[in-house]
Structure formats: C-alpha cells, structure tokens
Short mmCIF file of C-alpha atoms and ligand atoms in Angstrom, two decimals:
data_model
loop_
_atom_site.label_atom_id
_atom_site.label_comp_id
_atom_site.label_asym_id
_atom_site.label_seq_id
_atom_site.Cartn_x
_atom_site.Cartn_y
_atom_site.Cartn_z
CA MET A 587 6.23 35.18 0.01
CA GLU A 588 9.68 34.11 1.10
CA ASN A 589 12.10 33.64 -1.84
CA ALA A 590 9.90 31.70 -4.27
CA THR A 591 12.45 30.15 -6.59
CA ILE A 592 13.04 26.52 -7.42
CA PRO A 593 15.88 25.20 -5.28
CA VAL A 594 17.54 22.93 -7.85
CA ASP A 595 19.50 23.30 -11.04
CA ARG A 596 16.73 23.20 -13.61
CA THR A 597 18.93 23.09 -16.69
CA ALA A 598 18.38 19.35 -17.04
CA GLN A 599 15.25 18.47 -15.16
CA ASP A 600 12.81 20.72 -16.96
CA ARG A 601 12.84 18.39 -19.94
CA LEU A 602 11.33 14.98 -20.67
CA PHE A 603 13.03 11.94 -19.16
CA ILE A 604 13.10 9.12 -21.71
CA ASN A 605 15.42 6.12 -21.76
CA GLY A 606 17.64 7.61 -19.06
CA GLU A 607 18.15 10.91 -20.89
CA TRP A 608 16.75 14.41 -20.65
CA SER A 609 15.37 15.70 -23.92
CA GLU A 610 13.16 18.45 -25.30
CA ALA A 611 9.76 17.51 -26.69
CA ALA A 612 9.94 16.41 -30.33
CA ASN A 613 7.74 19.38 -31.26
CA GLY A 614 10.10 21.73 -29.39
CA LYS A 615 7.20 23.19 -27.38
CA ARG A 616 7.24 24.15 -23.71
CA PHE A 617 4.59 25.26 -21.24
CA GLU A 618 4.57 27.18 -17.99
CA THR A 619 3.80 25.97 -14.51
CA LEU A 620 2.62 28.57 -12.00
CA ASN A 621 3.02 29.16 -8.30
CA PRO A 622 -0.61 29.01 -7.09
CA ALA A 623 0.09 31.23 -4.07
CA THR A 624 1.08 34.19 -6.24
CA GLY A 625 -0.08 33.25 -9.75
CA GLU A 626 3.44 33.93 -11.02
CA VAL A 627 5.31 31.71 -13.48
CA LEU A 628 7.48 29.27 -11.60
CA ALA A 629 9.15 27.28 -14.38
CA GLU A 630 8.77 26.03 -17.93
CA VAL A 631 8.72 22.38 -18.85
CA ALA A 632 8.66 20.45 -22.11
CA GLU A 633 5.26 19.89 -23.70
CA GLY A 634 5.43 16.27 -24.73
CA ASP A 635 2.79 14.79 -27.02
CA ALA A 636 2.09 11.61 -28.97
CA ALA A 637 5.57 11.43 -30.56
CA ASP A 638 7.30 11.62 -27.17
CA ILE A 639 4.88 9.13 -25.65
CA ASP A 640 5.78 6.79 -28.49
CA SER A 641 9.53 7.19 -27.75
CA ALA A 642 8.94 6.66 -24.04
CA VAL A 643 6.80 3.56 -24.60
CA SER A 644 9.46 2.12 -26.95
CA ALA A 645 12.11 2.72 -24.29
CA ALA A 646 9.92 1.15 -21.61
CA ARG A 647 9.19 -1.86 -23.85
CA ALA A 648 12.87 -2.35 -24.67
CA ALA A 649 13.78 -2.12 -20.97
CA PHE A 650 11.06 -4.63 -20.14
CA ARG A 651 12.38 -7.11 -22.72
CA THR A 652 15.92 -7.13 -21.36
CA ASP A 653 16.92 -9.24 -18.40
CA THR A 654 18.44 -6.33 -16.52
CA TRP A 655 15.19 -5.27 -14.90
CA ARG A 656 12.48 -7.91 -14.68
CA ARG A 657 15.00 -10.71 -14.09
CA MET A 658 17.18 -8.69 -11.75
CA ASP A 659 17.52 -10.51 -8.43
CA ALA A 660 14.45 -9.55 -6.43
CA ALA A 661 16.57 -8.52 -3.46
CA ASP A 662 18.53 -6.13 -5.69
CA ARG A 663 15.35 -4.64 -7.09
CA GLY A 664 14.15 -4.10 -3.54
CA ALA A 665 17.46 -2.47 -2.59
CA LEU A 666 17.07 -0.09 -5.50
CA LEU A 667 13.62 1.02 -4.35
CA TRP A 668 14.97 1.42 -0.85
CA ARG A 669 17.78 3.60 -2.24
CA MET A 670 15.21 5.84 -3.92
CA ALA A 671 13.52 6.27 -0.53
CA ASP A 672 16.89 7.13 1.05
CA ILE A 673 17.59 9.80 -1.56
CA ILE A 674 14.14 11.30 -1.08
CA GLU A 675 14.78 11.36 2.64
CA GLN A 676 18.13 13.11 2.18
CA ARG A 677 16.55 15.60 -0.21
CA ALA A 678 13.29 16.06 1.68
CA ASP A 679 13.74 19.80 2.14
CA VAL A 680 14.35 20.46 -1.54
CA LEU A 681 11.46 18.21 -2.61
CA ALA A 682 9.10 19.81 -0.09
CA ARG A 683 9.99 23.23 -1.43
CA ILE A 684 9.37 22.15 -5.03
CA GLU A 685 6.01 20.67 -4.07
CA VAL A 686 4.98 23.80 -2.15
CA LEU A 687 5.93 26.14 -4.98
CA ASP A 688 4.35 24.04 -7.73
CA ASN A 689 1.18 22.97 -5.89
CA GLY A 690 0.64 25.70 -3.28
CA LYS A 691 0.15 23.33 -0.34
CA PRO A 692 1.55 24.41 3.05
CA ILE A 693 5.01 22.99 3.67
CA ARG A 694 3.72 21.18 6.72
CA GLU A 695 1.45 19.13 4.42
CA ALA A 696 4.15 18.70 1.75
CA LYS A 697 6.37 17.10 4.39
CA ILE A 698 3.61 14.62 5.24
CA ASP A 699 3.39 13.70 1.53
CA ILE A 700 7.15 13.14 1.44
CA ARG A 701 7.09 10.98 4.58
CA GLN A 702 4.33 8.88 3.01
CA SER A 703 6.22 8.63 -0.29
CA ILE A 704 9.26 7.28 1.56
CA ASP A 705 7.07 4.81 3.45
CA ALA A 706 5.47 3.55 0.24
CA LEU A 707 8.82 3.00 -1.50
CA ARG A 708 10.15 1.08 1.49
CA TYR A 709 6.95 -0.91 1.88
CA TYR A 710 7.12 -2.11 -1.74
CA ALA A 711 10.91 -2.57 -1.54
CA GLY A 712 10.08 -5.26 1.02
CA TRP A 713 7.56 -6.95 -1.28
CA THR A 714 10.05 -7.70 -4.09
CA THR A 715 11.29 -10.81 -2.26
CA LYS A 716 7.80 -11.95 -1.28
CA LEU A 717 6.13 -12.08 -4.68
CA HIS A 718 5.71 -15.79 -5.21
CA GLY A 719 3.31 -18.21 -6.80
CA ALA A 720 1.74 -21.38 -5.41
CA THR A 721 1.87 -25.13 -5.95
CA ILE A 722 -1.61 -26.46 -6.54
CA PRO A 723 -2.84 -30.00 -5.68
CA VAL A 724 -4.36 -30.93 -9.06
CA ARG A 725 -5.79 -34.31 -10.11
CA GLY A 726 -3.42 -36.72 -11.88
CA ASN A 727 0.34 -37.27 -11.81
CA LEU A 728 0.99 -33.68 -12.66
CA LEU A 729 2.78 -30.78 -11.08
CA ASN A 730 0.92 -27.50 -11.32
CA TYR A 731 2.36 -24.26 -10.07
CA THR A 732 1.88 -20.54 -10.67
CA LEU A 733 4.27 -17.76 -11.54
CA ARG A 734 3.45 -14.18 -10.60
CA GLU A 735 4.79 -12.05 -13.45
CA PRO A 736 4.80 -8.32 -14.21
CA VAL A 737 2.18 -7.03 -16.66
CA GLY A 738 4.74 -5.18 -18.80
CA VAL A 739 4.67 -1.48 -19.72
CA VAL A 740 2.55 0.58 -17.33
CA GLY A 741 1.20 4.02 -18.21
CA ALA A 742 0.60 6.11 -15.09
CA ILE A 743 -1.51 9.29 -15.24
CA ILE A 744 -1.84 11.36 -12.11
CA PRO A 745 -3.55 14.52 -10.79
CA TRP A 746 -2.16 17.69 -9.23
CA ASN A 747 -3.42 17.41 -5.66
CA PHE A 748 -0.63 15.16 -4.28
CA PRO A 749 1.88 15.23 -7.13
CA LEU A 750 4.81 13.33 -5.62
CA LEU A 751 2.73 10.95 -3.53
CA MET A 752 0.43 9.94 -6.40
CA ALA A 753 3.49 9.26 -8.57
CA VAL A 754 5.00 7.06 -5.86
CA TRP A 755 1.74 5.20 -5.20
CA LYS A 756 2.01 4.00 -8.80
CA ILE A 757 5.70 3.61 -9.46
CA ALA A 758 6.60 1.88 -6.17
CA PRO A 759 4.38 -1.20 -6.63
CA ALA A 760 4.83 -1.19 -10.44
CA LEU A 761 8.63 -1.25 -10.11
CA ALA A 762 8.57 -3.74 -7.23
CA CYS A 763 6.71 -6.15 -9.50
CA GLY A 764 9.22 -5.72 -12.35
CA ASN A 765 7.21 -3.52 -14.72
CA THR A 766 8.50 -0.53 -16.66
CA ILE A 767 6.70 2.81 -16.58
CA VAL A 768 5.76 5.90 -18.52
CA LEU A 769 4.44 8.58 -16.14
CA LYS A 770 2.39 11.58 -17.29
CA PRO A 771 2.11 14.03 -14.38
CA ALA A 772 -0.60 16.70 -14.19
CA GLU A 773 0.06 19.80 -16.28
CA GLN A 774 -0.24 22.04 -13.20
CA THR A 775 2.38 20.13 -11.16
CA PRO A 776 5.08 18.53 -13.33
CA LEU A 777 8.15 19.39 -11.25
CA SER A 778 8.31 16.76 -8.50
CA ALA A 779 7.77 13.95 -11.05
CA LEU A 780 10.89 15.16 -12.88
CA GLU A 781 12.80 15.17 -9.61
CA LEU A 782 11.59 11.64 -8.99
CA ALA A 783 12.93 10.59 -12.41
CA ALA A 784 16.32 12.07 -11.49
CA ILE A 785 16.22 10.25 -8.15
CA GLY A 786 15.39 6.94 -9.85
CA ALA A 787 18.35 7.35 -12.19
CA GLU A 788 20.65 8.24 -9.32
CA ALA A 789 19.47 5.19 -7.38
CA GLY A 790 20.44 3.03 -10.37
CA LEU A 791 17.24 2.23 -12.27
CA PRO A 792 18.28 0.89 -15.70
CA ASN A 793 17.56 3.19 -18.65
CA GLY A 794 13.99 3.06 -19.89
CA VAL A 795 12.54 1.53 -16.72
CA PHE A 796 11.00 4.79 -15.50
CA ASN A 797 10.20 7.51 -18.04
CA VAL A 798 8.44 10.83 -17.47
CA VAL A 799 6.62 12.73 -20.20
CA THR A 800 5.23 16.10 -19.11
CA GLY A 801 2.39 17.52 -21.18
CA PHE A 802 -1.37 17.78 -21.43
CA GLY A 803 -4.02 15.17 -20.80
CA GLU A 804 -5.77 15.55 -24.12
CA THR A 805 -2.53 14.99 -26.06
CA ALA A 806 0.17 13.17 -24.08
CA GLY A 807 -2.29 11.47 -21.69
CA ALA A 808 -4.65 10.34 -24.44
CA ALA A 809 -1.71 9.04 -26.54
CA LEU A 810 -0.52 6.94 -23.60
CA VAL A 811 -3.99 5.43 -23.10
CA ALA A 812 -4.38 4.69 -26.81
CA HIS A 813 -0.86 3.30 -27.32
CA PRO A 814 -1.04 -0.35 -28.48
CA ASP A 815 2.19 -1.28 -26.70
CA VAL A 816 1.09 -0.17 -23.22
CA ASP A 817 -0.23 -3.08 -21.16
CA LYS A 818 -1.86 -1.24 -18.31
CA ILE A 819 -3.06 2.23 -17.36
CA ALA A 820 -3.07 3.30 -13.73
CA PHE A 821 -5.07 6.51 -13.40
CA THR A 822 -5.98 8.88 -10.59
CA GLY A 823 -8.15 11.89 -11.36
CA SER A 824 -11.70 12.90 -12.13
CA THR A 825 -14.53 10.46 -12.79
CA ALA A 826 -15.17 12.25 -16.10
CA VAL A 827 -11.67 11.48 -17.39
CA GLY A 828 -11.87 7.99 -15.85
CA ARG A 829 -14.80 7.27 -18.17
CA ILE A 830 -12.86 8.56 -21.19
CA ILE A 831 -9.93 6.31 -20.28
CA MET A 832 -12.11 3.26 -19.83
CA ARG A 833 -13.62 3.77 -23.28
CA ALA A 834 -10.25 4.45 -24.91
CA ALA A 835 -8.60 1.43 -23.27
CA ALA A 836 -11.20 -0.86 -24.81
CA GLY A 837 -9.50 -0.53 -28.21
CA SER A 838 -6.43 -2.45 -27.10
CA LEU A 839 -8.07 -4.20 -24.09
CA LYS A 840 -5.60 -2.69 -21.66
CA LYS A 841 -5.80 -3.50 -18.01
CA ILE A 842 -6.90 -0.40 -16.13
CA SER A 843 -7.22 0.72 -12.55
CA LEU A 844 -9.08 3.92 -11.78
CA GLU A 845 -8.90 6.02 -8.64
CA LEU A 846 -11.60 8.63 -9.18
CA GLY A 847 -13.66 11.30 -7.50
CA GLY A 848 -15.69 11.32 -4.33
CA LYS A 849 -18.39 13.12 -2.39
CA SER A 850 -17.64 11.51 0.90
CA PRO A 851 -20.13 11.63 3.78
CA ASN A 852 -18.87 12.39 7.27
CA ILE A 853 -21.58 11.39 9.77
CA VAL A 854 -21.89 12.78 13.27
CA LEU A 855 -24.31 10.78 15.43
CA ALA A 856 -26.11 12.22 18.46
CA ASP A 857 -23.78 10.50 20.94
CA ALA A 858 -20.53 11.72 19.33
CA ASP A 859 -17.80 13.66 21.13
CA VAL A 860 -18.83 16.90 19.43
CA GLY A 861 -15.54 18.74 20.01
CA ALA A 862 -13.55 15.94 18.42
CA ALA A 863 -16.08 15.66 15.58
CA ALA A 864 -15.83 19.41 14.87
CA ARG A 865 -12.04 19.23 14.68
CA GLY A 866 -12.23 16.08 12.55
CA ALA A 867 -14.88 17.51 10.23
CA PHE A 868 -12.72 20.60 9.77
CA SER A 869 -9.63 18.74 8.62
CA ALA A 870 -11.81 16.28 6.67
CA ILE A 871 -12.87 19.08 4.32
CA PHE A 872 -10.12 21.68 4.58
CA TYR A 873 -6.94 19.55 4.48
CA ASN A 874 -5.10 20.27 1.20
CA THR A 875 -7.62 23.11 0.69
CA GLY A 876 -10.36 20.57 0.05
CA GLN A 877 -8.49 19.19 -2.96
CA CYS A 878 -8.56 15.59 -1.74
CA CYS A 879 -10.49 12.88 -3.52
CA THR A 880 -11.48 11.63 -0.03
CA ALA A 881 -12.49 15.09 1.29
CA GLY A 882 -15.33 14.82 3.80
CA SER A 883 -17.40 17.23 1.72
CA ARG A 884 -20.85 16.18 2.98
CA LEU A 885 -21.20 16.63 6.72
CA LEU A 886 -24.29 14.74 7.93
CA VAL A 887 -25.17 15.85 11.45
CA HIS A 888 -27.79 14.67 13.90
CA GLU A 889 -30.09 17.63 14.52
CA SER A 890 -29.51 17.47 18.30
CA VAL A 891 -25.80 18.33 17.95
CA ARG A 892 -25.97 20.43 14.81
CA ASP A 893 -25.79 23.90 16.39
CA GLU A 894 -22.87 23.05 18.67
CA LEU A 895 -20.92 21.34 15.89
CA LEU A 896 -21.56 24.09 13.39
CA SER A 897 -20.50 26.88 15.71
CA GLY A 898 -17.20 25.06 16.36
CA LEU A 899 -16.63 24.66 12.63
CA VAL A 900 -17.55 28.20 11.63
CA ASP A 901 -15.36 29.58 14.38
CA ARG A 902 -12.35 27.64 13.11
CA ALA A 903 -13.06 28.50 9.48
CA GLY A 904 -13.04 32.22 10.32
CA LYS A 905 -9.58 31.88 11.86
CA MET A 906 -7.99 30.28 8.79
CA GLN A 907 -6.07 32.97 6.98
CA PRO A 908 -3.91 32.70 3.87
CA GLY A 909 -0.27 32.47 4.84
CA ASP A 910 3.05 31.93 3.09
CA PRO A 911 2.93 28.21 2.16
CA LEU A 912 6.69 28.02 2.79
CA ASP A 913 6.13 29.04 6.43
CA SER A 914 5.82 25.99 8.67
CA LYS A 915 3.08 27.73 10.69
CA THR A 916 0.77 28.07 7.66
CA ARG A 917 -2.21 25.72 7.74
CA PHE A 918 -4.14 26.70 4.63
CA GLY A 919 -3.05 27.08 1.02
CA PRO A 920 -4.50 28.32 -2.27
CA LEU A 921 -6.37 26.33 -4.89
CA ILE A 922 -4.30 24.93 -7.73
CA SER A 923 -5.31 27.31 -10.54
CA GLN A 924 -7.51 30.17 -11.66
CA GLU A 925 -9.62 27.58 -13.50
CA GLN A 926 -10.17 25.64 -10.28
CA LEU A 927 -10.90 28.82 -8.32
CA ASP A 928 -13.54 29.83 -10.90
CA ARG A 929 -14.99 26.34 -10.88
CA VAL A 930 -15.31 26.29 -7.10
CA LEU A 931 -16.73 29.83 -6.99
CA GLY A 932 -19.29 28.59 -9.53
CA TYR A 933 -20.40 25.96 -7.00
CA VAL A 934 -20.63 28.61 -4.28
CA GLU A 935 -23.00 30.54 -6.55
CA LYS A 936 -25.05 27.41 -7.21
CA GLY A 937 -25.30 26.72 -3.48
CA ARG A 938 -26.58 30.24 -2.84
CA ALA A 939 -29.00 30.09 -5.75
CA GLU A 940 -30.46 26.79 -4.58
CA GLY A 941 -31.17 28.23 -1.13
CA ALA A 942 -28.44 26.76 1.08
CA GLN A 943 -27.26 29.14 3.83
CA LEU A 944 -23.71 30.38 3.55
CA VAL A 945 -22.41 30.47 7.13
CA ALA A 946 -18.66 30.87 6.49
CA GLY A 947 -16.45 32.14 3.67
CA GLY A 948 -17.75 32.08 0.12
CA SER A 949 -15.37 34.60 -1.43
CA ARG A 950 -11.93 34.86 -2.90
CA ALA A 951 -9.32 35.54 -0.22
CA GLN A 952 -6.49 38.04 -0.59
CA TYR A 953 -2.85 37.05 -0.31
CA GLU A 954 -0.41 39.56 1.16
CA GLY A 955 -3.11 42.21 0.86
CA GLU A 956 -3.71 41.69 -2.85
CA ASP A 957 -5.98 39.79 -5.23
CA ARG A 958 -3.31 37.44 -6.48
CA GLY A 959 -2.86 33.72 -6.49
CA PHE A 960 -5.84 31.38 -6.32
CA TRP A 961 -7.11 31.75 -2.76
CA LEU A 962 -10.60 31.01 -1.49
CA GLN A 963 -11.93 31.44 2.05
CA PRO A 964 -12.87 28.22 3.84
CA THR A 965 -16.56 27.96 3.02
CA VAL A 966 -19.45 26.28 4.86
CA PHE A 967 -23.04 25.91 3.67
CA ASP A 968 -25.71 24.92 6.18
CA GLY A 969 -29.23 23.72 5.38
CA VAL A 970 -28.09 21.85 2.29
CA GLN A 971 -30.77 19.55 0.81
CA PRO A 972 -29.94 16.15 -0.73
CA ASP A 973 -31.01 17.31 -4.18
CA HIS A 974 -28.79 20.41 -4.20
CA VAL A 975 -25.94 20.36 -6.69
CA ILE A 976 -23.48 21.08 -3.84
CA ALA A 977 -24.70 17.91 -2.10
CA LYS A 978 -24.11 15.75 -5.17
CA GLU A 979 -21.15 16.91 -7.24
CA GLU A 980 -17.48 16.77 -6.36
CA ILE A 981 -16.38 20.39 -5.82
CA PHE A 982 -12.70 19.71 -5.08
CA GLY A 983 -12.20 22.83 -3.03
CA PRO A 984 -12.70 24.14 0.53
CA VAL A 985 -16.50 24.03 0.46
CA LEU A 986 -18.44 22.03 3.03
CA SER A 987 -22.12 21.08 2.63
CA VAL A 988 -23.90 20.45 5.94
CA LEU A 989 -27.06 18.32 5.95
CA SER A 990 -28.98 17.27 9.05
CA PHE A 991 -30.84 14.09 9.92
CA SER A 992 -33.11 12.95 12.72
CA ASP A 993 -32.50 9.19 12.85
CA GLU A 994 -29.72 6.80 11.95
CA ASP A 995 -31.50 5.02 9.12
CA GLU A 996 -31.95 8.38 7.48
CA ALA A 997 -28.23 9.14 7.99
CA LEU A 998 -27.21 5.90 6.31
CA ALA A 999 -29.61 6.42 3.41
CA LEU A 1000 -28.32 9.97 2.90
CA ALA A 1001 -24.70 8.81 3.10
CA ASN A 1002 -25.20 6.10 0.48
CA ALA A 1003 -27.32 8.26 -1.84
CA SER A 1004 -24.34 9.16 -4.02
CA GLU A 1005 -22.90 7.92 -7.27
CA TYR A 1006 -19.53 8.00 -5.51
CA GLY A 1007 -18.18 5.63 -2.86
CA LEU A 1008 -14.61 6.53 -2.05
CA ALA A 1009 -14.61 7.19 1.71
CA ALA A 1010 -16.83 7.91 4.69
CA GLY A 1011 -16.47 8.97 8.32
CA VAL A 1012 -18.57 8.16 11.39
CA TRP A 1013 -18.41 9.87 14.76
CA THR A 1014 -20.02 8.01 17.67
CA GLN A 1015 -19.07 6.72 21.10
CA ASP A 1016 -21.14 3.57 20.64
CA VAL A 1017 -18.93 0.77 19.37
CA LYS A 1018 -21.84 -1.24 17.99
CA LYS A 1019 -23.17 1.65 15.95
CA ALA A 1020 -19.66 2.39 14.69
CA HIS A 1021 -19.22 -1.10 13.30
CA ARG A 1022 -22.76 -1.25 11.91
CA PHE A 1023 -22.09 1.92 9.93
CA ALA A 1024 -18.70 0.61 8.83
CA ARG A 1025 -20.45 -2.47 7.47
CA ASP A 1026 -23.34 -0.65 5.79
CA LEU A 1027 -21.56 2.33 4.22
CA GLU A 1028 -20.87 1.95 0.50
CA ALA A 1029 -17.29 3.21 0.49
CA GLY A 1030 -13.79 1.86 -0.02
CA THR A 1031 -12.54 3.44 3.20
CA VAL A 1032 -14.43 4.08 6.46
CA TRP A 1033 -12.94 6.16 9.26
CA ILE A 1034 -14.38 5.93 12.77
CA ASN A 1035 -13.81 8.86 15.12
CA THR A 1036 -11.03 10.08 12.83
CA TYR A 1037 -10.67 11.19 9.21
CA HIS A 1038 -7.92 10.93 6.59
CA PRO A 1039 -5.32 8.58 8.11
CA GLY A 1040 -3.69 6.37 5.51
CA ASP A 1041 -0.72 4.03 5.32
CA ALA A 1042 1.29 2.35 2.59
CA ALA A 1043 0.20 -0.99 4.06
CA SER A 1044 -3.55 -0.30 3.97
CA PRO A 1045 -5.63 -0.65 0.77
CA PHE A 1046 -7.19 2.43 -0.81
CA GLY A 1047 -9.78 2.71 -3.58
CA GLY A 1048 -13.37 3.28 -4.54
CA TYR A 1049 -16.79 1.68 -4.58
CA LYS A 1050 -19.30 2.66 -7.27
CA GLN A 1051 -18.17 5.51 -9.56
CA SER A 1052 -15.14 6.27 -7.43
CA GLY A 1053 -13.33 3.67 -9.49
CA PHE A 1054 -11.93 0.18 -9.13
CA GLY A 1055 -8.71 -1.53 -8.15
CA ARG A 1056 -7.05 -1.10 -4.77
CA GLU A 1057 -3.82 0.79 -4.41
CA LEU A 1058 -1.41 0.33 -1.50
CA GLY A 1059 -1.03 -2.70 0.71
CA GLU A 1060 -0.66 -6.13 -0.80
CA TYR A 1061 -3.75 -5.52 -2.97
CA SER A 1062 -1.78 -3.22 -5.26
CA LEU A 1063 0.41 -6.18 -6.27
CA ASP A 1064 -2.59 -7.63 -8.11
CA LEU A 1065 -2.77 -4.50 -10.27
CA TYR A 1066 0.84 -4.86 -11.41
CA THR A 1067 1.19 -8.61 -11.84
CA GLN A 1068 -0.47 -11.39 -13.79
CA ILE A 1069 -0.59 -15.07 -12.95
CA LYS A 1070 0.75 -17.85 -15.17
CA SER A 1071 -0.27 -21.47 -14.55
CA VAL A 1072 2.45 -24.05 -15.38
CA TRP A 1073 1.73 -27.80 -15.87
CA VAL A 1074 4.37 -30.55 -15.75
CA ASP A 1075 3.74 -34.20 -16.60
CA LEU A 1076 5.42 -36.30 -13.89
CA ASN A 1077 4.96 -39.66 -15.62
P1 NAP B 231 -8.33 15.33 -14.64
O1 NAP B 231 -8.63 16.03 -15.90
O2 NAP B 231 -9.05 14.09 -14.31
O3 NAP B 231 -6.74 15.09 -14.62
C1 NAP B 231 -6.07 13.99 -14.09
C2 NAP B 231 -4.96 13.57 -15.04
O4 NAP B 231 -5.52 13.05 -16.24
C3 NAP B 231 -4.07 14.72 -15.47
O5 NAP B 231 -2.75 14.26 -15.61
C4 NAP B 231 -4.67 15.08 -16.81
O6 NAP B 231 -3.82 15.81 -17.63
C5 NAP B 231 -4.99 13.73 -17.36
N1 NAP B 231 -5.98 13.74 -18.43
C6 NAP B 231 -6.94 14.65 -18.69
N2 NAP B 231 -7.65 14.30 -19.78
C7 NAP B 231 -7.14 13.14 -20.23
C8 NAP B 231 -7.44 12.28 -21.33
N3 NAP B 231 -8.41 12.55 -22.19
N4 NAP B 231 -6.69 11.17 -21.49
C9 NAP B 231 -5.70 10.87 -20.63
N5 NAP B 231 -5.37 11.65 -19.58
C10 NAP B 231 -6.08 12.77 -19.38
O7 NAP B 231 -8.49 16.32 -13.48
P2 NAP B 231 -8.16 17.88 -13.54
O8 NAP B 231 -8.42 18.47 -14.90
O9 NAP B 231 -6.83 18.05 -13.00
O10 NAP B 231 -9.26 18.42 -12.54
C11 NAP B 231 -10.63 18.47 -12.95
C12 NAP B 231 -11.51 18.04 -11.79
O11 NAP B 231 -11.30 16.67 -11.52
C13 NAP B 231 -11.21 18.71 -10.49
O12 NAP B 231 -11.84 19.91 -10.37
C14 NAP B 231 -11.71 17.71 -9.50
O13 NAP B 231 -13.09 17.85 -9.29
C15 NAP B 231 -11.44 16.41 -10.15
N6 NAP B 231 -10.21 15.76 -9.64
C16 NAP B 231 -10.35 14.68 -8.86
C17 NAP B 231 -9.24 14.04 -8.39
C18 NAP B 231 -9.34 12.86 -7.50
O14 NAP B 231 -8.33 12.35 -7.05
N7 NAP B 231 -10.51 12.39 -7.24
C19 NAP B 231 -7.98 14.50 -8.71
C20 NAP B 231 -7.85 15.61 -9.55
C21 NAP B 231 -8.99 16.22 -10.00
P3 NAP B 231 -3.85 17.42 -17.47
O15 NAP B 231 -3.10 17.71 -16.26
O16 NAP B 231 -3.18 17.97 -18.67
O17 NAP B 231 -5.29 17.83 -17.39
MG1 MG B 232 -7.20 18.79 -16.63
#
C-alpha cells in the first residue's frame, strides 16, 4: 500500500472535542483504530464514556440556552454551514485519505462521499432562511400562528460504513434548525468525525454547538441515549441496536429517528435490458464492499433471463481484485474489521450448508500476496430459497443471494416477504410495470432501471423494521424541529 499514514497533525484531533476544546477522556483511556486494508494500527483516539458524554451534553445544553446559536440570524447560521462545506471542499484530498485509511473504501468512493457531504451542508445551509411557521384561520377574533423551533440537544450515533457522510446527514439539518449536537462516531471509524469537529470550529461554530465523543456503543453510545438532558437521538446502524435504543429512550421519552438495516430486493423482470441489469445488480451489492444499508442483497430474477444475467455477474465478480484503496483505479475494498469478515464468512458457510450454490467467490482474498487486512472475494449464491438464512438476514458484506421467479406476482410477494423495507430496485422496459412495482413495493426508496443514486434533496429512510423518520430533503427538518402554536386575543 502506498504510504499509509494519516495526512494531518494528529496531536490535537485524536482527542474528544467538547465545548470547543480538545481533551483526553476523563478515564484517560485510549483505543486503536485500524487500517482495514492491512489490519495495521492507524491511530489511537480517546475512549470517552459516560463521564465525557455528560460533559459534552452539558456543553451542548449550555450552548443551546445562549442566544449565540439558536437566535443567531438565520442567514448567518446558513453562511456558517456553507463555510463548513467550503472548508471540506478545500480539504477534500486530506479528508478522502483519512476516510480511505480508516474505513478501507476505495478513494474513488470516498470522494463521492465527500461530494455528497458538501452537497448536504449546502442544501441545509439554504434551509436556514426558509424555516417558518404558518398563520392559521381559527374561529373567533384571535390570531393563531406557529413557530418552528429546534428540539434542543441532539445525540447522533452513526455507523462505520459512510463515516463522514452519516455524520453530515445528521449534523447539517440539526445545525440548520438551531440544535446543538453530541456525535458518537463508530468505534472503527472515528477519524473523519474529529476532522469534521475541527472544520466546524474553524468555520466559526460557537463552543458547545457541535461536540464529538469517540468511544464504544455500549458505554458512550448507551450513556448518550440514556442521558436525561438529551432531547433527541438520531441513529443509523443495525436493527438490533435500533431496538435497544428505542427501549432505552422510553425512560426519558426522547424523540428518536432510526435508520436501520435492510435486505433489499433487486428485481429483474423478463423484459429488462439484461446487460444494464447485470451492471446495476453488480454495483447494487458490491458498492462499498456490500456494506451499505441499501445494498441490493437479494437479486430476484425472472427465470427466462436468469442464465444470461448470472453469467454477466459472475464474470464481473471474478475480475474484481483487491487493490490499494488509495489508488484511484481500485474498485473494491476490504471489509471493515476481522469481526465483520468472520461474520460474513459465517453467512457464506450457512449458505453452503443450506444448499445454495456458490457460483462466485466465497473465500478470504489476499492483499499484496498475503493474508492480511479484512478482504473477502465478491461472492454470489445462486438457487437461494426464500427460507434460507442468506435470503432473510442482513449480511452487510459482498454476498449476493440470487432467487428466481416465474411470474410478477410471485416476484412482488418474494420482494415484500422481509421484515426490512429500506430500498428496492426494479429492472423493466415497461413503464406501466415499473410504476406498478414502485407503488406496491414496501420500501422507503425504489429505484427503477438504476440502483443507489441519492441526493441531499431527496428523502431517505425505511419502511417496516428498517426504521422510521426520513433523513435528507425537507422531511429531515421535521426530525430536528418542533412546532409551537401561539394564540393572541385581538379584542
Ligand atoms: P451497530 O452496533 O448498530 O453500530 C452503530 C452505532 O451504534 C455505532 O456507533 C455503535 O458503537 C453504536 N452502538 C452500539 N451499541 C449501542 C448501544 N447499546 N447504545 C448506543 N449506541 C450503540 O453496528 P455495528 O456493530 O457497527 O455492526 C453490526 C452489524 O450491524 C453489521 O454487521 C451490519 O449488519 C449492521 N449495520 C447496519 C448498518 C446500516 O446502516 N443498516 C450500519 C452499520 C452496521 P460501536 O461503534 O462502538 O459499536
Ligand atoms: Mg458495534
């Protein structure tokens, strides 16, 4: 691997960021973050826990109470978010490198994340001056109007698959609406969140408005969810932890929004452009090494096009080789951790044991000729049955389950037979069928003849056990504001 060192001065930014200052964890502990491509230690960061969460929440509460943030002129708040986007843009190369080294994703994909982070900050920068209430024609000689106000202190907990982007998806709308934030990044990928804290400070966020506490879910994360002075938790991660958070939030009746797992169906009808569908199905499952909550991990194929589609897919999968993630030609990265590699290999074993046919991959891949890092070959199982574990559970790795169907009702029933409902894809050249499927699929996002596009302006979120609340677009403003009704006697 090309020089795999962190490209910034880490003397400050490897600590917690609380109330505008860098500090060690109160317990003095630190933990390591690894480079997934090589398995080597990349950096150490502070291991914050309940005491640090408490300091960060106090700072966020104090910052929320002052007039400097929530009553700042909306245009100025917008300008500040825009400035953060400008700094990210200027520092895109450094940030991309940090993200590649900490997460393992190819730099080409890290740059897409950074582009989207900039877009989201600018999109919400524009909303600050458009957050207004309404005047309501009530009975009587009364004036009734509404105020749209921030919810207060927001706790944001995010996963490791898109570290910078997931942080921005939460902080951009939360800040635009005038909230203050405590962010707990994933233990595997803490570095870009710390950079984001530094960027916020440089852009001019008042102290305490945006705090970052690195640490573990079971300690720092749980303390944030349980904290009585946190008004809202915005979470992205597994459905299992989503359930824990929902239970824990009941104690203080926090508002919560949950962006959880998926087992998204990608449906190829008999009349599809099979070449395009094969390319689309490939990136649907293998983008970000399958570590996308929206991964098209169940490919449902009409039996008449199955052989052609599958040969295209298997052919491409065989050509994907591990490459230096810092090389702009690399298209495929490692998994995030040894734990995740073992977990995914466990699913490969289950698939074999249940009788699905392994037609591509299935084993650990070598990197630079050695068994190091957390690499897995792109893996495809054919002949998967609806009751197989690999057809039902979220694997979160580069493993595709292919199921076939013989008519469209069967395809729809198979697609919807999941506890999840995050996303779905449909490939067809018949516009009526496309829109019928879009209507009937139980999913928060439906892609037709494409897979994975997203935009800061378009809502994103889950049906069923993929969570609730919509991030991005104007819908996200509802997650970070509350409405006050004001009555005035005009007599
Ligand atoms: P996770 O446990 O759900 O982690 C997401 C975030 O929640 C992390 O910041 C985590 O901290 C934190 N967390 C964990 N337990 C918590 C608790 N009790 N209270 C508060 N916060 C808590 O996901 P993971 O461990 O990274 O991955 C496990 C599996 O989840 C993956 O294999 C994958 O299947 C799925 N996953 C799904 C998504 C998605 O977007 N759908 C994203 C990530 C993972 P730590 O970093 O310290 O664990
Ligand atoms: Mg975890």
